[in-house]
C-alpha positions as MATLAB code, in Angstrom:
seq = 'MKEKLRLSRLEKSWILYDVGNSAFVLLVATLMPIYFYALADAGGVDSDLQLSYWGYAGSISTLLVAIIGPLCGAISDQKGLKKPIFTVTMLVGVIGCVCLGLAGSWLTFLAVFVVAKVGFNASLVFYDSMLPEVTSKERSDNISSMGYAFGYIGSVIPFLICLVLVLFGSSFGLSTGPAMVISFLLTAAWWLCCTLPLLKHYKQTAGIERRHGNPFAQSFGELWGTVKHAAKHKHIGLYLISFFFFINGVYTIINMATAYGQSLGLDTTGLLLALLVTQIVAFPSSIFYGRLAQRVDAARMMKISILCYAGIVLFAVFLVSQWQFWLLAVLVGLFQGGIQALSRSYLGKIIPAERSGSYYGVMDICGKGADFFGSMLVAAVNQLTADVHITIFGITLGNANIAVSSLLVLFAIGYLLFCKADRAVKAAENA';
ca = [
     -22.692  -10.382   37.043;
     -23.593   -7.010   35.551;
     -20.040   -5.789   36.070;
     -18.623   -8.793   34.225;
     -20.866   -8.161   31.207;
     -20.191   -4.426   31.006;
     -18.441   -3.699   27.702;
     -15.373   -1.522   27.348;
     -15.221    1.163   24.676;
     -12.839   -0.957   22.614;
     -15.085   -4.033   22.891;
     -18.055   -1.980   21.748;
     -16.073   -0.638   18.778;
     -15.003   -4.138   17.797;
     -18.571   -5.425   17.984;
     -19.789   -2.470   15.938;
     -17.691   -3.546   12.962;
     -19.680   -6.784   12.904;
     -22.834   -4.676   12.774;
     -21.470   -2.808    9.746;
     -20.089   -5.652    7.621;
     -23.025   -7.932    8.397;
     -25.232   -5.629    6.302;
     -23.134   -6.608    3.292;
     -23.385  -10.280    4.240;
     -27.187  -10.043    4.411;
     -27.345   -8.265    1.074;
     -25.184  -11.008   -0.497;
     -27.426  -13.732    0.954;
     -30.736  -12.148   -0.079;
     -31.077   -9.413   -2.691;
     -27.846   -9.906   -4.650;
     -28.656  -13.367   -6.001;
     -32.122  -12.210   -7.040;
     -30.666   -9.168   -8.806;
     -28.035  -11.378  -10.462;
     -30.759  -13.762  -11.683;
     -32.592  -10.785  -13.222;
     -29.425   -9.655  -15.024;
     -28.741  -13.247  -16.128;
     -32.290  -13.635  -17.495;
     -31.824  -10.371  -19.420;
     -28.514  -11.697  -20.769;
     -30.056  -14.936  -21.985;
     -28.324  -17.241  -19.486;
     -29.884  -20.723  -19.137;
     -31.884  -20.779  -15.895;
     -30.484  -24.205  -15.011;
     -26.943  -22.774  -14.968;
     -27.548  -19.555  -13.028;
     -27.075  -21.218   -9.625;
     -23.810  -22.705  -10.860;
     -22.469  -19.341  -12.098;
     -23.364  -17.676   -8.809;
     -21.652  -20.489   -6.907;
     -18.531  -20.252   -9.112;
     -18.259  -16.509   -8.452;
     -18.406  -17.099   -4.686;
     -15.816  -19.841   -5.021;
     -13.391  -17.634   -6.969;
     -13.596  -14.824   -4.384;
     -12.955  -17.161   -1.467;
     -10.071  -18.834   -3.319;
      -8.400  -15.435   -3.841;
      -8.797  -14.578   -0.146;
      -7.444  -17.980    0.832;
      -4.302  -17.092   -1.109;
      -3.739  -13.495    0.009;
      -5.382  -13.560    3.435;
      -2.740  -15.585    5.313;
       0.086  -13.481    3.842;
      -1.632  -10.266    4.922;
      -2.310  -11.841    8.323;
       1.410  -12.669    8.727;
       2.313   -9.092    7.781;
      -0.201   -7.726   10.262;
       1.586   -9.506   13.097;
       4.330   -6.935   12.721;
       3.616   -4.050   15.058;
       1.828   -1.072   13.559;
       0.634   -2.794   10.378;
      -2.613   -4.513   11.367;
      -4.872   -1.450   11.369;
      -3.569    0.095    8.090;
      -3.983   -3.165    6.162;
      -7.393   -3.733    7.731;
      -8.428   -0.250    6.599;
      -7.370   -0.885    3.005;
      -9.196   -4.237    2.715;
     -12.320   -2.735    4.305;
     -12.315    0.110    1.779;
     -11.961   -2.318   -1.120;
     -15.118   -4.028    0.082;
     -17.038   -0.809    0.654;
     -16.094    0.730   -2.708;
     -16.802   -2.568   -4.433;
     -20.264   -2.589   -2.884;
     -20.929    0.850   -4.342;
     -19.689   -0.222   -7.784;
     -22.059   -3.180   -7.877;
     -24.794   -0.703   -8.707;
     -22.889    0.391  -11.804;
     -22.694   -3.103  -13.379;
     -24.758   -3.283  -16.515;
     -24.479   -6.989  -17.307;
     -24.474  -10.241  -15.350;
     -20.833  -10.947  -16.121;
     -19.659   -7.465  -15.008;
     -21.779   -7.811  -11.910;
     -20.075  -11.084  -11.010;
     -16.630   -9.595  -11.583;
     -17.318   -6.638   -9.281;
     -18.944   -8.942   -6.758;
     -15.724  -11.019   -6.609;
     -13.656   -7.876   -5.873;
     -16.085   -6.619   -3.198;
     -16.230   -9.997   -1.494;
     -12.424  -10.341   -1.549;
     -12.193   -7.008    0.280;
     -14.852   -8.005    2.779;
     -13.360  -11.430    3.529;
      -9.783  -10.109    3.758;
     -10.864   -7.471    6.294;
     -12.250  -10.237    8.516;
      -8.796  -11.823    8.784;
      -7.516   -8.717   10.596;
     -10.778   -8.106   12.436;
     -10.857  -11.627   13.874;
      -7.186  -11.435   14.868;
      -7.966   -8.315   16.947;
     -10.147  -10.346   19.322;
      -7.307  -11.471   21.675;
      -6.228   -7.818   21.922;
      -9.620   -6.203   22.567;
     -10.700   -8.541   25.372;
      -9.504  -11.228   27.772;
      -9.592  -15.008   27.281;
     -12.283  -15.276   29.938;
     -14.567  -12.831   28.048;
     -13.664  -13.893   24.479;
     -16.543  -16.375   23.995;
     -19.035  -13.783   25.167;
     -17.566  -10.890   23.152;
     -17.251  -12.997   19.984;
     -20.866  -14.118   20.372;
     -22.075  -10.558   20.918;
     -20.257   -9.508   17.734;
     -22.261  -11.981   15.709;
     -25.475  -11.297   17.653;
     -25.474   -7.551   17.184;
     -24.216   -8.049   13.641;
     -27.338  -10.045   12.860;
     -29.784   -7.635   14.393;
     -27.937   -4.477   13.341;
     -27.773   -5.572    9.677;
     -31.575   -5.743    9.662;
     -31.839   -1.949    9.858;
     -30.397   -1.089    6.408;
     -31.776   -4.323    4.961;
     -35.359   -3.399    5.818;
     -34.906   -0.093    3.991;
     -33.431   -1.933    1.004;
     -36.248   -4.483    1.086;
     -38.913   -1.773    1.022;
     -37.143   -0.037   -1.904;
     -36.876   -3.229   -3.961;
     -40.292   -4.765   -3.220;
     -42.437   -1.619   -3.021;
     -40.370    0.969   -4.880;
     -42.753    0.890   -7.830;
     -45.504    2.406   -5.702;
     -43.506    5.658   -5.518;
     -41.994    5.542   -9.020;
     -38.797    3.590   -8.341;
     -37.993    0.602  -10.577;
     -35.933   -2.408   -9.465;
     -32.657   -1.208  -11.050;
     -32.469    2.203   -9.290;
     -33.762    0.606   -6.060;
     -30.848   -1.837   -6.089;
     -28.395    0.962   -6.786;
     -29.660    2.843   -3.718;
     -29.459   -0.414   -1.707;
     -25.809   -0.880   -2.593;
     -24.999    2.716   -1.648;
     -26.909    2.485    1.626;
     -25.188   -0.771    2.611;
     -21.764    0.627    1.809;
     -22.416    3.771    3.856;
     -23.660    1.732    6.838;
     -20.583   -0.505    6.657;
     -18.189    2.446    6.546;
     -19.872    4.409    9.368;
     -19.877    1.402   11.673;
     -16.157    0.938   11.075;
     -15.053    4.426   12.160;
     -15.166    3.790   15.964;
     -12.865    0.760   15.613;
     -10.423    2.739   13.471;
     -10.412    5.424   16.163;
     -10.011    3.286   19.283;
      -8.052    0.162   18.259;
      -4.313    0.119   18.707;
      -2.257   -2.994   18.055;
      -0.776   -4.230   21.363;
       0.569   -7.632   20.386;
       2.927   -8.607   17.579;
       6.523   -8.937   16.563;
       8.915   -6.066   15.972;
       9.003   -4.693   12.453;
      12.107   -5.552   10.494;
      13.899   -3.982    7.596;
      13.265   -5.372    4.160;
      10.281   -6.390    2.078;
       7.376   -7.099    4.470;
       5.648   -9.355    1.923;
       8.762  -11.486    1.534;
       9.102  -11.654    5.337;
       5.458  -12.685    5.654;
       6.245  -15.985    3.923;
       8.735  -16.760    6.660;
       6.243  -15.794    9.369;
       3.520  -17.871    7.742;
       5.814  -20.875    7.448;
       6.774  -20.461   11.090;
       3.088  -20.510   12.055;
       2.479  -23.652    9.988;
       5.427  -25.360   11.764;
       4.121  -24.163   15.124;
       0.688  -25.681   14.342;
       2.314  -28.933   13.255;
       4.309  -29.044   16.475;
       1.250  -28.324   18.634;
      -1.077  -31.118   17.541;
      -4.206  -29.687   19.187;
      -4.029  -26.496   17.107;
      -3.408  -28.283   13.818;
      -6.214  -30.764   14.389;
      -8.639  -28.002   15.261;
      -7.879  -26.061   12.080;
      -8.396  -29.157    9.929;
     -11.690  -29.983   11.640;
     -12.729  -26.333   11.252;
     -12.176  -26.622    7.491;
     -14.759  -29.366    7.190;
     -17.584  -28.288    9.486;
     -17.444  -24.601    8.570;
     -17.617  -25.704    4.948;
     -21.277  -26.549    5.254;
     -22.059  -23.530    7.419;
     -20.704  -20.999    4.937;
     -22.235  -22.752    1.964;
     -25.709  -22.687    3.529;
     -25.325  -18.997    4.402;
     -24.075  -17.932    0.972;
     -26.374  -20.025   -1.234;
     -29.640  -20.108    0.699;
     -31.522  -17.623   -1.482;
     -30.018  -18.980   -4.674;
     -31.082  -22.474   -3.600;
     -34.642  -21.314   -2.920;
     -34.754  -19.489   -6.243;
     -33.641  -22.629   -8.075;
     -36.545  -24.525   -6.475;
     -38.937  -21.897   -7.808;
     -39.985  -20.545   -4.397;
     -41.565  -17.107   -4.025;
     -38.936  -14.367   -3.933;
     -40.638  -12.205   -1.329;
     -41.138  -15.250    0.922;
     -37.414  -16.115    0.650;
     -36.345  -12.609    1.640;
     -38.683  -12.437    4.636;
     -37.653  -15.902    5.757;
     -33.969  -14.924    5.785;
     -34.932  -11.785    7.699;
     -36.355  -14.152   10.301;
     -32.971  -15.937   10.386;
     -31.288  -12.666   11.390;
     -33.852  -11.967   14.113;
     -33.658  -15.499   15.556;
     -29.838  -15.479   15.387;
     -29.626  -12.370   17.616;
     -30.833  -13.858   20.929;
     -29.422  -17.285   19.987;
     -25.882  -15.912   19.572;
     -26.047  -14.038   22.878;
     -27.368  -17.187   24.571;
     -24.426  -19.157   23.150;
     -21.961  -16.629   24.539;
     -23.548  -16.634   27.991;
     -23.880  -20.410   28.088;
     -20.244  -20.854   27.083;
     -19.330  -19.257   30.438;
     -20.918  -22.227   32.245;
     -20.835  -25.118   29.778;
     -17.806  -26.466   27.915;
     -17.642  -24.497   24.639;
     -16.341  -27.565   22.813;
     -19.443  -29.531   23.781;
     -21.645  -26.749   22.466;
     -19.745  -26.787   19.181;
     -20.188  -30.559   18.839;
     -23.968  -30.173   19.333;
     -24.082  -27.370   16.765;
     -22.235  -29.443   14.124;
     -24.664  -32.340   14.586;
     -27.637  -29.985   14.405;
     -26.287  -28.449   11.183;
     -26.052  -31.935    9.673;
     -29.718  -32.368   10.517;
     -30.508  -29.006    8.918;
     -28.796  -30.081    5.689;
     -30.759  -33.341    5.668;
     -33.970  -31.343    6.064;
     -32.883  -28.987    3.240;
     -32.420  -31.915    0.894;
     -36.141  -32.639    1.040;
     -37.166  -28.988    0.869;
     -39.834  -28.463   -1.814;
     -42.226  -25.860   -0.431;
     -42.244  -22.324    0.996;
     -43.186  -23.210    4.596;
     -40.266  -25.632    4.756;
     -37.885  -22.831    3.743;
     -39.285  -20.698    6.586;
     -38.645  -23.516    9.052;
     -35.152  -23.959    7.611;
     -34.505  -20.233    8.148;
     -35.461  -20.524   11.853;
     -33.291  -23.603   12.377;
     -30.275  -21.942   10.768;
     -30.783  -18.849   12.940;
     -30.673  -20.969   16.100;
     -27.167  -22.270   15.428;
     -25.491  -20.043   12.835;
     -24.094  -17.305   15.085;
     -23.194  -19.648   17.900;
     -21.020  -21.990   15.880;
     -19.255  -19.090   14.115;
     -18.643  -17.162   17.333;
     -17.373  -20.113   19.330;
     -15.154  -21.258   16.445;
     -13.517  -17.805   16.410;
     -12.993  -17.540   20.146;
     -11.944  -21.203   20.525;
      -8.916  -20.599   18.300;
      -8.056  -17.384   20.165;
      -7.820  -19.321   23.449;
      -5.420  -21.993   22.176;
      -2.907  -19.828   20.255;
      -0.237  -17.311   21.397;
      -1.491  -13.709   21.049;
       1.633  -12.557   19.216;
       0.816  -14.972   16.395;
      -2.861  -14.065   16.216;
      -2.660  -12.430   12.768;
      -0.858  -15.415   11.269;
      -3.118  -17.986   12.922;
      -6.340  -16.237   11.954;
      -4.880  -15.980    8.466;
      -4.360  -19.740    8.467;
      -7.866  -20.125    9.870;
      -9.035  -18.021    6.946;
      -7.354  -20.471    4.581;
      -9.431  -23.195    6.208;
     -12.626  -21.145    6.271;
     -12.360  -19.630    2.804;
     -10.956  -22.833    1.371;
     -13.982  -24.558    2.827;
     -16.266  -21.858    1.437;
     -14.654  -22.330   -1.984;
     -14.913  -26.083   -1.811;
     -18.494  -26.080   -0.530;
     -19.801  -23.612   -3.102;
     -17.851  -25.313   -5.882;
     -19.100  -28.716   -4.783;
     -22.729  -27.661   -4.753;
     -22.353  -25.825   -8.066;
     -20.617  -28.752   -9.735;
     -23.049  -31.393   -8.522;
     -25.925  -29.147   -9.492;
     -24.531  -28.876  -13.015;
     -23.660  -32.544  -13.369;
     -27.192  -33.608  -12.300;
     -29.015  -30.964  -14.354;
     -31.469  -33.467  -15.830;
     -31.666  -35.869  -12.917;
     -34.807  -36.377  -10.808;
     -35.193  -39.029   -8.105;
     -38.092  -39.895   -5.821;
     -37.575  -40.686   -2.140;
     -40.428  -41.125    0.341;
     -42.778  -39.938   -2.367;
     -40.927  -36.630   -2.741;
     -39.393  -35.801   -6.126;
     -35.920  -34.324   -5.740;
     -34.266  -32.285   -8.496;
     -30.614  -31.481   -9.124;
     -30.523  -28.644   -6.576;
     -31.742  -30.967   -3.810;
     -29.170  -33.583   -4.777;
     -26.367  -30.996   -4.790;
     -27.155  -29.872   -1.223;
     -26.947  -33.457    0.063;
     -23.183  -33.511   -0.646;
     -22.655  -31.272    2.423;
     -23.660  -34.080    4.810;
     -20.348  -35.880    4.323;
     -18.410  -32.754    5.177;
     -20.253  -32.199    8.461;
     -19.629  -35.828    9.432;
     -15.891  -35.534    8.798;
     -15.750  -32.184   10.615;
     -17.473  -33.619   13.659;
     -15.160  -36.628   13.978;
     -12.034  -34.517   13.578;
     -13.220  -31.895   16.069;
     -13.809  -34.578   18.685;
     -10.235  -35.692   18.181;
      -8.968  -32.078   18.270;
     -10.860  -31.367   21.530;
      -9.258  -34.374   23.205;
      -5.843  -33.093   22.075;
      -6.611  -29.602   23.442;
      -7.548  -30.983   26.842;
      -4.440  -33.197   26.838;
      -2.256  -30.151   26.079;
      -3.909  -28.135   28.876;
      -3.228  -30.938   31.379;
       0.337  -31.579   30.223;
];
């Protein structure tokens, strides 16, 4: 057993990138919304609209990646192009993270945030597509889970430093503004340093031969070929559609948790510490998922996770106090890494390796399209119900609570479609 779980140098390098970029993810989910709210308050933005503006910015960034990601993924399927394009997108994210500290207004901050998040999300298209090349199908569930697991726990290291600077910086003469600037710099440096081993050790081993002509023009042909391939192979197409719906809620919860808590008037320090608990809980949970997937059908585990996430959303709808947010953070940590990791490795096992870039690009359309739709849905419902309050079971629910409830429908659709996709996968394997 120990031999089977021993990681190769390439697998370690691939996992380490998750450690690096996850620091940016944690910063986006925790300190960035709080900093944005401070800038928005200073700019005179109505407090009822701040959650909507933050949601719109996230939606715009994911929409841009949904457009360019699949084309870049198709290009990266040509031999020798995956690592260079991955490097460029990663640097856009890192440099954008640094520039966030230079933004002097809430609108400028949102604009830079969109650029940084586009770079981050685009880099994940290429990173995810490397999975079939860095490990075997038999180990992919485990390696994918370990990527998320160590990403969660590794991101805590720079985050704790940032948290101390922001919350206690005044005790040694550091105001919130400079503390956030240092936090952005530290996160960017962590991200870059954790990327270097992958840039050194990864070499593209699967792909199509490079052809003469404009690679961007050729990528449309490759992308169209992948779409036709997915339409021909029903099990792949169904899975991607189901993924769109269930990952919708997952990404929205991740990206808007702090903003949601802020809109409910919960204590800022408590929100940050609760989300830190999410990272800590997600570490062993993700590893457990990867190990368990070696013995239990991964599809069954994904179905359970989708249903549990629907329950988490229902709980979040009635969230009104700080202790409930802490419990929510623990529940999310139990399932967050597992469902993301298994979703990534599940696709890798049902597609041809030479089309991995294109397929993970298409998966990114589904994931980022879902992220766009989920954030936009919550933001729009929040804005449309700005003055609405309803009472259920003696609990008064405001517009933010109502907005979150819209995610329940998406988890239900995702679950039903995934069940159908899983049956198609098993039928294809037995054909």
